[in-house]
mmCIF file of N, CA and C in Angstrom:
data_model
loop_
_atom_site.group_PDB
_atom_site.id
_atom_site.type_symbol
_atom_site.label_atom_id
_atom_site.label_comp_id
_atom_site.label_asym_id
_atom_site.label_seq_id
_atom_site.Cartn_x
_atom_site.Cartn_y
_atom_site.Cartn_z
ATOM 1 N N UNK A 5 -6.845 -19.246 -9.383
ATOM 2 C CA UNK A 5 -6.941 -18.572 -8.093
ATOM 3 C C UNK A 5 -7.170 -17.064 -8.436
ATOM 4 N N UNK A 6 -7.876 -16.459 -7.523
ATOM 5 C CA UNK A 6 -8.334 -15.042 -7.992
ATOM 6 C C UNK A 6 -7.370 -14.007 -6.882
ATOM 7 N N UNK A 7 -6.698 -13.111 -7.485
ATOM 8 C CA UNK A 7 -5.891 -12.137 -7.067
ATOM 9 C C UNK A 7 -6.480 -10.731 -6.663
ATOM 10 N N UNK A 8 -6.424 -10.385 -5.484
ATOM 11 C CA UNK A 8 -6.841 -9.015 -5.152
ATOM 12 C C UNK A 8 -5.371 -8.114 -5.199
ATOM 13 N N UNK A 9 -5.103 -7.098 -5.976
ATOM 14 C CA UNK A 9 -3.743 -6.392 -6.019
ATOM 15 C C UNK A 9 -3.802 -5.263 -5.291
ATOM 16 N N UNK A 10 -2.803 -4.926 -4.623
ATOM 17 C CA UNK A 10 -2.711 -3.433 -3.678
ATOM 18 C C UNK A 10 -1.426 -2.864 -4.393
ATOM 19 N N UNK A 11 -1.539 -1.830 -4.949
ATOM 20 C CA UNK A 11 -0.086 -1.253 -5.372
ATOM 21 C C UNK A 11 0.160 0.029 -4.516
ATOM 22 N N UNK A 12 1.526 0.107 -4.390
ATOM 23 C CA UNK A 12 2.106 1.220 -3.254
ATOM 24 C C UNK A 12 2.747 2.054 -4.239
ATOM 25 N N UNK A 13 2.335 3.342 -4.867
ATOM 26 C CA UNK A 13 2.717 3.847 -5.940
ATOM 27 C C UNK A 13 3.899 5.151 -5.400
ATOM 28 N N UNK A 14 4.364 4.917 -4.154
ATOM 29 C CA UNK A 14 5.382 5.416 -3.595
ATOM 30 C C UNK A 14 6.553 4.843 -3.455
ATOM 31 N N UNK A 15 7.884 5.497 -3.446
ATOM 32 C CA UNK A 15 9.129 4.886 -3.549
ATOM 33 C C UNK A 15 9.023 4.171 -1.879
ATOM 34 N N UNK A 16 9.864 3.112 -1.349
ATOM 35 C CA UNK A 16 10.116 1.937 -2.823
ATOM 36 C C UNK A 16 8.498 1.517 -3.172
ATOM 37 N N UNK A 17 8.708 1.299 -4.435
ATOM 38 C CA UNK A 17 7.357 0.918 -5.436
ATOM 39 C C UNK A 17 7.101 -0.505 -4.758
ATOM 40 N N UNK A 18 5.697 -0.999 -4.677
ATOM 41 C CA UNK A 18 5.435 -2.064 -4.126
ATOM 42 C C UNK A 18 4.128 -2.825 -4.504
ATOM 43 N N UNK A 19 4.142 -4.199 -4.837
ATOM 44 C CA UNK A 19 3.057 -4.818 -5.143
ATOM 45 C C UNK A 19 2.609 -6.150 -4.218
ATOM 46 N N UNK A 20 1.255 -5.678 -3.535
ATOM 47 C CA UNK A 20 1.095 -6.932 -2.815
ATOM 48 C C UNK A 20 -0.294 -7.645 -3.079
ATOM 49 N N UNK A 21 -0.209 -8.778 -3.285
ATOM 50 C CA UNK A 21 -1.296 -9.592 -3.937
ATOM 51 C C UNK A 21 -1.804 -10.599 -3.052
ATOM 52 N N UNK A 22 -3.098 -10.494 -2.737
ATOM 53 C CA UNK A 22 -3.769 -12.012 -1.768
ATOM 54 C C UNK A 22 -4.553 -12.614 -2.794
ATOM 55 N N UNK A 23 -4.112 -13.693 -2.648
ATOM 56 C CA UNK A 23 -4.605 -15.043 -3.550
ATOM 57 C C UNK A 23 -5.817 -15.721 -2.881
ATOM 58 N N UNK A 24 -6.753 -15.810 -3.546
ATOM 59 C CA UNK A 24 -8.271 -16.146 -3.028
ATOM 60 C C UNK A 24 -8.709 -17.405 -3.848
ATOM 61 N N UNK A 25 -9.224 -18.429 -3.227
ATOM 62 C CA UNK A 25 -10.025 -19.463 -4.115
ATOM 63 C C UNK A 25 -11.015 -18.803 -4.547
ATOM 64 N N UNK A 26 -11.342 -19.004 -5.790
ATOM 65 C CA UNK A 26 -12.937 -18.283 -6.193
ATOM 66 C C UNK A 26 -13.997 -18.832 -5.487
ATOM 67 N N UNK A 27 -14.253 -20.114 -5.029
ATOM 68 C CA UNK A 27 -15.292 -20.576 -4.426
ATOM 69 C C UNK A 27 -15.507 -20.206 -2.820
ATOM 70 N N UNK A 28 -14.451 -19.619 -2.542
ATOM 71 C CA UNK A 28 -14.372 -18.739 -1.030
ATOM 72 C C UNK A 28 -14.257 -17.773 -1.020
ATOM 73 N N UNK A 29 -14.329 -16.847 -2.153
ATOM 74 C CA UNK A 29 -14.273 -15.470 -2.240
ATOM 75 C C UNK A 29 -15.502 -14.569 -1.504
ATOM 76 N N UNK A 30 -16.508 -15.227 -1.256
ATOM 77 C CA UNK A 30 -17.746 -14.408 -0.548
ATOM 78 C C UNK A 30 -17.308 -14.668 0.995
ATOM 79 N N UNK A 31 -16.959 -15.721 1.410
ATOM 80 C CA UNK A 31 -16.578 -16.029 2.752
ATOM 81 C C UNK A 31 -15.467 -15.472 3.309
ATOM 82 N N UNK A 32 -14.534 -15.093 2.238
ATOM 83 C CA UNK A 32 -13.249 -14.366 2.561
ATOM 84 C C UNK A 32 -13.537 -13.185 2.787
ATOM 85 N N UNK A 33 -14.391 -12.428 1.845
ATOM 86 C CA UNK A 33 -14.751 -11.089 2.269
ATOM 87 C C UNK A 33 -15.599 -10.835 3.422
ATOM 88 N N UNK A 34 -16.432 -11.869 3.669
ATOM 89 C CA UNK A 34 -17.239 -11.625 4.997
ATOM 90 C C UNK A 34 -16.419 -11.549 6.346
ATOM 91 N N UNK A 35 -15.488 -12.326 6.348
ATOM 92 C CA UNK A 35 -14.354 -12.534 7.415
ATOM 93 C C UNK A 35 -13.441 -11.430 7.588
ATOM 94 N N UNK A 36 -12.915 -11.009 6.385
ATOM 95 C CA UNK A 36 -12.102 -9.802 6.321
ATOM 96 C C UNK A 36 -12.980 -8.547 6.626
ATOM 97 N N UNK A 37 -13.843 -8.442 6.224
ATOM 98 C CA UNK A 37 -14.801 -7.044 6.595
ATOM 99 C C UNK A 37 -14.997 -6.959 8.127
ATOM 100 N N UNK A 38 -15.536 -8.391 9.115
ATOM 101 C CA UNK A 38 -15.703 -8.403 10.176
ATOM 102 C C UNK A 38 -14.650 -8.066 10.794
ATOM 103 N N UNK A 39 -13.563 -8.648 10.331
ATOM 104 C CA UNK A 39 -11.809 -8.532 11.105
ATOM 105 C C UNK A 39 -11.656 -6.925 11.216
ATOM 106 N N UNK A 40 -11.859 -6.348 10.095
ATOM 107 C CA UNK A 40 -11.234 -5.006 9.625
ATOM 108 C C UNK A 40 -12.474 -3.912 9.839
ATOM 109 N N UNK A 41 -13.597 -3.993 9.985
ATOM 110 C CA UNK A 41 -14.614 -3.260 10.152
ATOM 111 C C UNK A 41 -13.787 -1.749 10.887
ATOM 112 N N UNK A 42 -14.369 -0.801 10.300
ATOM 113 C CA UNK A 42 -14.156 0.649 10.658
ATOM 114 C C UNK A 42 -12.133 0.958 10.810
ATOM 115 N N UNK A 43 -11.412 0.229 10.319
ATOM 116 C CA UNK A 43 -10.231 0.234 10.528
ATOM 117 C C UNK A 43 -9.583 1.390 9.804
ATOM 118 N N UNK A 44 -8.648 2.117 10.535
ATOM 119 C CA UNK A 44 -8.057 3.240 10.261
ATOM 120 C C UNK A 44 -6.560 2.952 10.208
ATOM 121 N N UNK A 45 -6.001 2.817 8.992
ATOM 122 C CA UNK A 45 -4.667 2.303 8.798
ATOM 123 C C UNK A 45 -3.511 3.311 9.379
ATOM 124 N N UNK A 46 -2.636 2.713 10.057
ATOM 125 C CA UNK A 46 -1.714 3.247 10.615
ATOM 126 C C UNK A 46 -0.673 3.592 9.518
ATOM 127 N N UNK A 47 0.249 4.592 9.798
ATOM 128 C CA UNK A 47 1.055 4.634 9.044
ATOM 129 C C UNK A 47 2.384 3.702 8.813
ATOM 130 N N UNK A 48 2.685 3.115 10.089
ATOM 131 C CA UNK A 48 3.671 1.794 9.781
ATOM 132 C C UNK A 48 3.017 0.828 11.071
ATOM 133 N N UNK A 49 3.191 -0.406 10.653
ATOM 134 C CA UNK A 49 2.686 -1.375 11.304
ATOM 135 C C UNK A 49 3.780 -1.331 12.622
ATOM 136 N N UNK A 50 5.073 -1.162 12.792
ATOM 137 C CA UNK A 50 5.639 -1.078 13.800
ATOM 138 C C UNK A 50 5.245 -0.242 15.026
ATOM 139 N N UNK A 51 4.691 1.032 14.280
ATOM 140 C CA UNK A 51 4.394 2.034 15.468
ATOM 141 C C UNK A 51 3.000 1.776 16.190
ATOM 142 N N UNK A 52 2.383 0.568 15.719
ATOM 143 C CA UNK A 52 0.906 0.089 16.304
ATOM 144 C C UNK A 52 1.335 -0.317 17.577
ATOM 145 N N UNK A 53 0.379 -0.075 18.677
ATOM 146 C CA UNK A 53 0.444 -1.064 19.815
ATOM 147 C C UNK A 53 0.547 -2.214 19.765
ATOM 148 N N UNK A 54 1.292 -2.779 20.519
ATOM 149 C CA UNK A 54 1.445 -4.514 20.208
ATOM 150 C C UNK A 54 0.087 -5.083 20.664
ATOM 151 N N UNK A 55 -0.408 -4.486 21.557
ATOM 152 C CA UNK A 55 -2.073 -5.173 21.766
ATOM 153 C C UNK A 55 -2.824 -5.325 20.481
ATOM 154 N N UNK A 56 -2.734 -3.827 19.972
ATOM 155 C CA UNK A 56 -3.552 -3.611 18.922
ATOM 156 C C UNK A 56 -3.355 -4.619 17.798
ATOM 157 N N UNK A 57 -2.100 -4.772 17.414
ATOM 158 C CA UNK A 57 -1.332 -5.745 16.560
ATOM 159 C C UNK A 57 -2.064 -7.217 16.926
ATOM 160 N N UNK A 58 -1.813 -7.804 17.849
ATOM 161 C CA UNK A 58 -2.233 -8.992 18.254
ATOM 162 C C UNK A 58 -3.767 -9.060 18.119
ATOM 163 N N UNK A 59 -4.730 -8.115 18.529
ATOM 164 C CA UNK A 59 -5.838 -7.991 18.127
ATOM 165 C C UNK A 59 -6.191 -8.243 16.558
ATOM 166 N N UNK A 60 -5.592 -7.514 15.650
ATOM 167 C CA UNK A 60 -5.803 -7.670 14.362
ATOM 168 C C UNK A 60 -5.694 -9.015 13.650
ATOM 169 N N UNK A 61 -4.266 -9.349 14.140
ATOM 170 C CA UNK A 61 -3.861 -10.867 13.482
ATOM 171 C C UNK A 61 -4.835 -11.906 14.095
ATOM 172 N N UNK A 62 -5.224 -11.953 15.090
ATOM 173 C CA UNK A 62 -6.245 -12.917 15.685
ATOM 174 C C UNK A 62 -7.662 -12.694 14.840
ATOM 175 N N UNK A 63 -8.169 -11.593 14.522
ATOM 176 C CA UNK A 63 -9.207 -11.089 13.938
ATOM 177 C C UNK A 63 -9.384 -11.676 12.445
ATOM 178 N N UNK A 64 -8.080 -11.547 12.057
ATOM 179 C CA UNK A 64 -7.636 -11.810 10.517
ATOM 180 C C UNK A 64 -7.384 -13.229 10.097
ATOM 181 N N UNK A 65 -6.855 -14.198 11.246
ATOM 182 C CA UNK A 65 -6.693 -15.473 11.225
ATOM 183 C C UNK A 65 -7.850 -16.253 10.349
ATOM 184 N N UNK A 66 -8.994 -16.104 10.608
ATOM 185 C CA UNK A 66 -10.167 -16.865 9.735
ATOM 186 C C UNK A 66 -10.358 -16.591 8.511
ATOM 187 N N UNK A 67 -9.724 -15.405 7.935
ATOM 188 C CA UNK A 67 -9.863 -15.221 6.452
ATOM 189 C C UNK A 67 -9.152 -16.141 5.638
ATOM 190 N N UNK A 68 -9.940 -16.983 4.709
ATOM 191 C CA UNK A 68 -9.531 -17.880 3.952
ATOM 192 C C UNK A 68 -8.814 -17.532 2.655
ATOM 193 N N UNK A 69 -7.360 -17.263 2.883
ATOM 194 C CA UNK A 69 -6.727 -16.613 1.657
ATOM 195 C C UNK A 69 -5.765 -18.078 1.057
ATOM 196 N N UNK A 70 -5.602 -18.036 -0.081
ATOM 197 C CA UNK A 70 -4.924 -19.073 -0.717
ATOM 198 C C UNK A 70 -3.169 -18.723 -0.605
ATOM 199 N N UNK A 71 -3.036 -17.451 -0.519
ATOM 200 C CA UNK A 71 -1.470 -17.301 -0.332
ATOM 201 C C UNK A 71 -1.538 -15.609 -0.487
ATOM 202 N N UNK A 72 -0.111 -15.153 -0.245
ATOM 203 C CA UNK A 72 0.272 -13.779 -0.172
ATOM 204 C C UNK A 72 1.517 -13.609 -1.232
ATOM 205 N N UNK A 73 1.499 -12.899 -1.735
ATOM 206 C CA UNK A 73 2.777 -12.259 -2.589
ATOM 207 C C UNK A 73 3.030 -11.143 -2.356
ATOM 208 N N UNK A 74 4.323 -10.368 -2.239
ATOM 209 C CA UNK A 74 4.804 -9.084 -2.224
ATOM 210 C C UNK A 74 5.922 -9.092 -2.809
ATOM 211 N N UNK A 75 5.856 -7.799 -3.771
ATOM 212 C CA UNK A 75 7.668 -7.669 -4.159
ATOM 213 C C UNK A 75 7.483 -5.959 -4.227
ATOM 214 N N UNK A 76 8.744 -5.707 -4.118
ATOM 215 C CA UNK A 76 9.072 -4.033 -4.130
ATOM 216 C C UNK A 76 10.104 -4.117 -5.430
ATOM 217 N N UNK A 77 10.075 -2.891 -5.809
ATOM 218 C CA UNK A 77 10.920 -2.268 -6.881
ATOM 219 C C UNK A 77 11.533 -0.801 -6.513
ATOM 220 N N UNK A 78 12.741 -0.819 -6.034
ATOM 221 C CA UNK A 78 13.031 0.433 -5.990
ATOM 222 C C UNK A 78 14.400 0.640 -6.570
ATOM 223 N N UNK A 79 14.330 0.448 -7.852
ATOM 224 C CA UNK A 79 15.752 0.548 -8.754
ATOM 225 C C UNK A 79 15.761 2.226 -8.902
ATOM 226 N N UNK A 80 16.768 3.114 -8.480
ATOM 227 C CA UNK A 80 16.812 4.407 -8.800
ATOM 228 C C UNK A 80 16.221 5.310 -9.975
ATOM 229 N N UNK A 81 16.671 4.523 -10.898
ATOM 230 C CA UNK A 81 16.137 5.165 -12.305
ATOM 231 C C UNK A 81 14.962 4.850 -12.792
ATOM 232 N N UNK A 82 13.898 4.222 -12.171
ATOM 233 C CA UNK A 82 12.928 3.579 -12.269
ATOM 234 C C UNK A 82 11.595 4.562 -12.022
ATOM 235 N N UNK A 83 10.773 4.995 -12.911
ATOM 236 C CA UNK A 83 9.708 5.393 -12.415
ATOM 237 C C UNK A 83 8.301 4.881 -12.290
ATOM 238 N N UNK A 84 7.311 4.977 -11.576
ATOM 239 C CA UNK A 84 6.229 4.114 -11.190
ATOM 240 C C UNK A 84 5.877 3.409 -12.055
ATOM 241 N N UNK A 85 5.147 3.907 -13.049
ATOM 242 C CA UNK A 85 4.780 3.127 -14.010
ATOM 243 C C UNK A 85 5.372 1.931 -14.726
ATOM 244 N N UNK A 86 6.650 2.025 -14.671
ATOM 245 C CA UNK A 86 7.588 1.068 -14.928
ATOM 246 C C UNK A 86 7.946 0.063 -13.991
ATOM 247 N N UNK A 87 8.024 0.186 -12.846
ATOM 248 C CA UNK A 87 8.167 -0.613 -11.767
ATOM 249 C C UNK A 87 6.521 -1.249 -11.554
ATOM 250 N N UNK A 88 5.491 -0.656 -11.712
ATOM 251 C CA UNK A 88 4.292 -1.330 -11.816
ATOM 252 C C UNK A 88 4.178 -2.474 -12.856
ATOM 253 N N UNK A 89 4.519 -1.982 -13.973
ATOM 254 C CA UNK A 89 4.827 -2.986 -15.061
ATOM 255 C C UNK A 89 5.625 -4.222 -14.833
ATOM 256 N N UNK A 90 6.872 -3.985 -14.123
ATOM 257 C CA UNK A 90 8.018 -5.110 -13.643
ATOM 258 C C UNK A 90 7.165 -5.844 -12.555
ATOM 259 N N UNK A 91 6.527 -5.372 -11.879
ATOM 260 C CA UNK A 91 5.748 -6.188 -10.760
ATOM 261 C C UNK A 91 4.996 -7.016 -11.159
ATOM 262 N N UNK A 92 4.250 -6.486 -12.083
ATOM 263 C CA UNK A 92 2.666 -7.304 -12.631
ATOM 264 C C UNK A 92 3.242 -8.530 -13.714
ATOM 265 N N UNK A 93 4.611 -7.865 -14.315
ATOM 266 C CA UNK A 93 5.058 -9.364 -15.008
ATOM 267 C C UNK A 93 5.724 -10.408 -14.230
ATOM 268 N N UNK A 94 6.478 -9.778 -13.045
ATOM 269 C CA UNK A 94 7.097 -10.984 -11.973
ATOM 270 C C UNK A 94 5.932 -11.880 -11.359
ATOM 271 N N UNK A 95 4.661 -11.092 -11.344
ATOM 272 C CA UNK A 95 3.522 -11.642 -10.424
ATOM 273 C C UNK A 95 2.952 -12.948 -11.692
ATOM 274 N N UNK A 96 3.112 -12.498 -12.931
ATOM 275 C CA UNK A 96 2.591 -13.573 -13.805
ATOM 276 C C UNK A 96 3.679 -14.873 -13.939
ATOM 277 N N UNK A 97 4.857 -14.671 -13.803
ATOM 278 C CA UNK A 97 5.759 -15.532 -13.571
ATOM 279 C C UNK A 97 5.368 -16.533 -12.183
ATOM 280 N N UNK A 98 5.388 -15.737 -11.112
ATOM 281 C CA UNK A 98 5.459 -16.170 -9.931
ATOM 282 C C UNK A 98 3.823 -17.132 -9.611
ATOM 283 N N UNK A 99 2.708 -16.613 -10.096
ATOM 284 C CA UNK A 99 1.515 -17.416 -10.307
ATOM 285 C C UNK A 99 0.868 -17.312 -11.474
ATOM 286 N N UNK A 100 1.329 -18.020 -12.393
ATOM 287 C CA UNK A 100 0.987 -18.089 -13.738
ATOM 288 C C UNK A 100 -0.722 -18.281 -13.998
ATOM 289 N N UNK A 101 -1.382 -18.879 -13.168
ATOM 290 C CA UNK A 101 -2.758 -19.192 -13.221
ATOM 291 C C UNK A 101 -3.610 -18.172 -12.517
ATOM 292 N N UNK A 102 -2.880 -17.200 -12.218
ATOM 293 C CA UNK A 102 -3.824 -16.142 -11.345
ATOM 294 C C UNK A 102 -4.800 -15.156 -12.129
ATOM 295 N N UNK A 103 -5.703 -14.978 -11.652
ATOM 296 C CA UNK A 103 -6.688 -14.090 -12.391
ATOM 297 C C UNK A 103 -6.771 -12.715 -11.538
ATOM 298 N N UNK A 104 -6.258 -11.894 -11.812
ATOM 299 C CA UNK A 104 -6.290 -10.388 -10.840
ATOM 300 C C UNK A 104 -7.870 -9.942 -11.014
ATOM 301 N N UNK A 105 -8.088 -9.501 -9.869
ATOM 302 C CA UNK A 105 -9.830 -9.010 -9.663
ATOM 303 C C UNK A 105 -9.671 -7.401 -10.715
ATOM 304 N N UNK A 106 -10.768 -7.133 -11.506
ATOM 305 C CA UNK A 106 -10.774 -5.959 -11.911
ATOM 306 C C UNK A 106 -11.021 -4.870 -10.689
ATOM 307 N N UNK A 107 -10.756 -3.494 -11.088
ATOM 308 C CA UNK A 107 -10.819 -2.725 -10.180
ATOM 309 C C UNK A 107 -12.411 -2.653 -9.734
ATOM 310 N N UNK A 108 -13.197 -2.668 -10.538
ATOM 311 C CA UNK A 108 -14.671 -2.905 -10.047
ATOM 312 C C UNK A 108 -14.901 -3.674 -9.214
ATOM 313 N N UNK A 109 -14.421 -4.880 -9.245
ATOM 314 C CA UNK A 109 -14.643 -6.101 -8.487
ATOM 315 C C UNK A 109 -14.083 -5.773 -7.130
ATOM 316 N N UNK A 110 -12.899 -5.471 -7.222
ATOM 317 C CA UNK A 110 -12.095 -5.167 -5.725
ATOM 318 C C UNK A 110 -12.923 -4.272 -5.008
ATOM 319 N N UNK A 111 -13.443 -3.154 -5.869
ATOM 320 C CA UNK A 111 -14.282 -2.256 -5.185
ATOM 321 C C UNK A 111 -15.227 -2.665 -3.928
ATOM 322 N N UNK A 112 -15.653 -3.763 -4.712
ATOM 323 C CA UNK A 112 -16.703 -4.464 -3.820
ATOM 324 C C UNK A 112 -16.461 -5.390 -2.861
ATOM 325 N N UNK A 113 -15.280 -5.190 -2.532
ATOM 326 C CA UNK A 113 -14.618 -6.238 -1.500
ATOM 327 C C UNK A 113 -13.876 -5.496 -0.596
ATOM 328 N N UNK A 114 -14.421 -4.460 0.302
ATOM 329 C CA UNK A 114 -13.729 -3.405 0.998
ATOM 330 C C UNK A 114 -12.969 -4.173 2.344
ATOM 331 N N UNK A 115 -13.540 -5.464 2.512
ATOM 332 C CA UNK A 115 -12.601 -6.319 3.705
ATOM 333 C C UNK A 115 -11.336 -6.896 3.196
ATOM 334 N N UNK A 116 -11.676 -7.450 2.140
ATOM 335 C CA UNK A 116 -10.292 -8.073 1.517
ATOM 336 C C UNK A 116 -9.179 -6.665 1.041
ATOM 337 N N UNK A 117 -9.834 -5.602 0.331
ATOM 338 C CA UNK A 117 -9.286 -4.796 0.093
ATOM 339 C C UNK A 117 -8.156 -3.918 1.416
ATOM 340 N N UNK A 118 -8.910 -3.707 2.507
ATOM 341 C CA UNK A 118 -8.420 -3.359 3.674
ATOM 342 C C UNK A 118 -7.107 -4.133 4.168
ATOM 343 N N UNK A 119 -7.596 -5.773 4.018
ATOM 344 C CA UNK A 119 -6.402 -6.746 4.440
ATOM 345 C C UNK A 119 -5.154 -6.574 3.721
ATOM 346 N N UNK A 120 -5.315 -6.309 2.374
ATOM 347 C CA UNK A 120 -4.452 -6.099 1.276
ATOM 348 C C UNK A 120 -3.575 -5.010 1.734
ATOM 349 N N UNK A 121 -4.231 -3.888 2.162
ATOM 350 C CA UNK A 121 -3.696 -2.702 2.397
ATOM 351 C C UNK A 121 -2.671 -2.740 3.862
ATOM 352 N N UNK A 122 -3.705 -3.540 4.779
ATOM 353 C CA UNK A 122 -2.876 -3.468 6.097
ATOM 354 C C UNK A 122 -1.407 -4.507 5.753
ATOM 355 N N UNK A 123 -1.631 -5.752 5.053
ATOM 356 C CA UNK A 123 -0.626 -6.430 4.875
ATOM 357 C C UNK A 123 0.386 -5.865 4.074
ATOM 358 N N UNK A 124 0.244 -4.755 3.187
ATOM 359 C CA UNK A 124 1.266 -4.284 2.469
ATOM 360 C C UNK A 124 2.010 -3.347 3.495
ATOM 361 N N UNK A 125 1.654 -2.840 4.568
ATOM 362 C CA UNK A 125 2.248 -2.047 5.579
ATOM 363 C C UNK A 125 3.088 -2.948 6.247
ATOM 364 N N UNK A 126 2.725 -4.193 6.666
ATOM 365 C CA UNK A 126 3.515 -5.399 7.563
ATOM 366 C C UNK A 126 4.757 -5.571 6.465
ATOM 367 N N UNK A 127 4.409 -5.707 5.158
ATOM 368 C CA UNK A 127 5.746 -6.283 4.102
ATOM 369 C C UNK A 127 6.735 -5.207 4.035
ATOM 370 N N UNK A 128 6.150 -3.862 4.338
ATOM 371 C CA UNK A 128 6.981 -2.572 3.960
ATOM 372 C C UNK A 128 7.903 -2.312 5.403
ATOM 373 N N UNK A 129 7.801 -3.102 6.318
ATOM 374 C CA UNK A 129 8.479 -2.874 7.439
ATOM 375 C C UNK A 129 10.043 -3.188 7.473
ATOM 376 N N UNK A 130 11.127 -2.408 8.026
ATOM 377 C CA UNK A 130 12.545 -2.814 7.900
ATOM 378 C C UNK A 130 12.676 -4.326 8.369
ATOM 379 N N UNK A 131 13.667 -4.944 7.610
ATOM 380 C CA UNK A 131 13.816 -6.360 7.472
ATOM 381 C C UNK A 131 14.418 -6.739 8.932
ATOM 382 N N UNK A 132 15.102 -5.759 9.601
ATOM 383 C CA UNK A 132 15.580 -6.053 11.005
ATOM 384 C C UNK A 132 14.671 -5.932 12.137
ATOM 385 N N UNK A 133 13.353 -5.641 11.783
ATOM 386 C CA UNK A 133 12.161 -5.549 12.891
ATOM 387 C C UNK A 133 11.419 -6.945 12.829
ATOM 388 N N UNK A 134 11.596 -7.562 13.928
ATOM 389 C CA UNK A 134 11.074 -8.828 14.221
ATOM 390 C C UNK A 134 9.791 -8.722 15.441
ATOM 391 N N UNK A 135 8.628 -9.440 14.829
ATOM 392 C CA UNK A 135 7.608 -9.364 15.815
ATOM 393 C C UNK A 135 7.507 -10.879 16.208
ATOM 394 N N UNK A 136 6.545 -11.042 17.141
ATOM 395 C CA UNK A 136 6.250 -12.130 17.713
ATOM 396 C C UNK A 136 5.013 -12.899 16.384
ATOM 397 N N UNK A 137 4.875 -14.140 16.583
ATOM 398 C CA UNK A 137 3.780 -14.424 15.575
ATOM 399 C C UNK A 137 2.415 -13.807 15.871
ATOM 400 N N UNK A 138 2.211 -13.419 17.167
ATOM 401 C CA UNK A 138 0.694 -12.969 17.652
ATOM 402 C C UNK A 138 0.510 -11.636 17.136
ATOM 403 N N UNK A 139 1.887 -11.108 16.521
ATOM 404 C CA UNK A 139 1.935 -9.465 16.311
ATOM 405 C C UNK A 139 2.107 -9.306 14.797
ATOM 406 N N UNK A 140 2.716 -10.350 14.133
ATOM 407 C CA UNK A 140 2.870 -10.208 12.609
ATOM 408 C C UNK A 140 1.708 -10.731 11.820
ATOM 409 N N UNK A 141 1.082 -10.050 10.706
ATOM 410 C CA UNK A 141 -0.006 -10.352 10.274
ATOM 411 C C UNK A 141 0.486 -11.501 8.962
ATOM 412 N N UNK A 142 1.651 -11.522 8.791
ATOM 413 C CA UNK A 142 2.030 -12.486 7.745
ATOM 414 C C UNK A 142 1.854 -13.788 8.318
ATOM 415 N N UNK A 143 1.676 -14.006 9.594
ATOM 416 C CA UNK A 143 1.762 -15.321 10.319
ATOM 417 C C UNK A 143 0.470 -15.620 10.059
ATOM 418 N N UNK A 144 -0.713 -15.003 9.538
ATOM 419 C CA UNK A 144 -1.957 -15.636 9.131
ATOM 420 C C UNK A 144 -1.939 -16.563 7.852
ATOM 421 N N UNK A 145 -1.034 -16.205 7.115
ATOM 422 C CA UNK A 145 -0.986 -16.982 5.784
ATOM 423 C C UNK A 145 -0.191 -18.136 5.637
ATOM 424 N N UNK A 146 -0.802 -19.131 5.030
ATOM 425 C CA UNK A 146 -0.007 -20.186 5.114
ATOM 426 C C UNK A 146 1.124 -20.458 4.100
ATOM 427 N N UNK A 147 1.057 -19.684 3.016
ATOM 428 C CA UNK A 147 2.175 -19.496 1.916
ATOM 429 C C UNK A 147 2.314 -18.106 1.602
ATOM 430 N N UNK A 148 3.462 -17.613 1.653
ATOM 431 C CA UNK A 148 3.789 -15.818 1.126
ATOM 432 C C UNK A 148 5.225 -16.358 0.700
ATOM 433 N N UNK A 149 5.273 -15.092 -0.188
ATOM 434 C CA UNK A 149 6.629 -14.846 -0.670
ATOM 435 C C UNK A 149 6.987 -13.289 -0.537
ATOM 436 N N UNK A 150 7.940 -12.928 -0.232
ATOM 437 C CA UNK A 150 8.156 -11.257 -0.110
ATOM 438 C C UNK A 150 9.626 -11.179 -0.502
ATOM 439 N N UNK A 151 9.920 -10.310 -1.549
ATOM 440 C CA UNK A 151 11.083 -9.973 -2.045
ATOM 441 C C UNK A 151 11.165 -8.636 -2.770
ATOM 442 N N UNK A 152 12.195 -8.871 -3.545
ATOM 443 C CA UNK A 152 12.459 -7.265 -4.255
ATOM 444 C C UNK A 152 12.931 -7.721 -5.698
ATOM 445 N N UNK A 153 12.663 -6.802 -6.680
ATOM 446 C CA UNK A 153 12.939 -7.036 -7.982
ATOM 447 C C UNK A 153 14.080 -6.750 -8.098
ATOM 448 N N UNK A 154 15.225 -7.386 -8.897
ATOM 449 C CA UNK A 154 16.456 -7.120 -9.091
ATOM 450 C C UNK A 154 16.873 -6.065 -10.005
#
């Protein structure tokens, strides 16, 4: 599985990873680009108008992803470099066969990069906020894991 990584380098630090089957990478990019063309990312997903959230979720459903993994690391004494290292190590344990895309490869995938960034916004919402499936971007993923490093 190929992995597109999105690192959030501000507290709480976070790593969002989209898993994509290698044979579906081109298709995934085309569909993500079509769904998110011209997207201006909001600051918080919960602040987006519900109709617009539903629109993006519906547009992103056809993107063939193999899974989603998101982990945050907000330990008080931790700096960003150490948090990133710990998140990457956790990814290697969680998805041992994952092949992260290099930055140059990811740069050629603006649609999937936008999807990863948008998904990271959803993952960073307060846990007490519940959205209907039509408004929750996580609902497009068949499998996903969201957690925090201890």
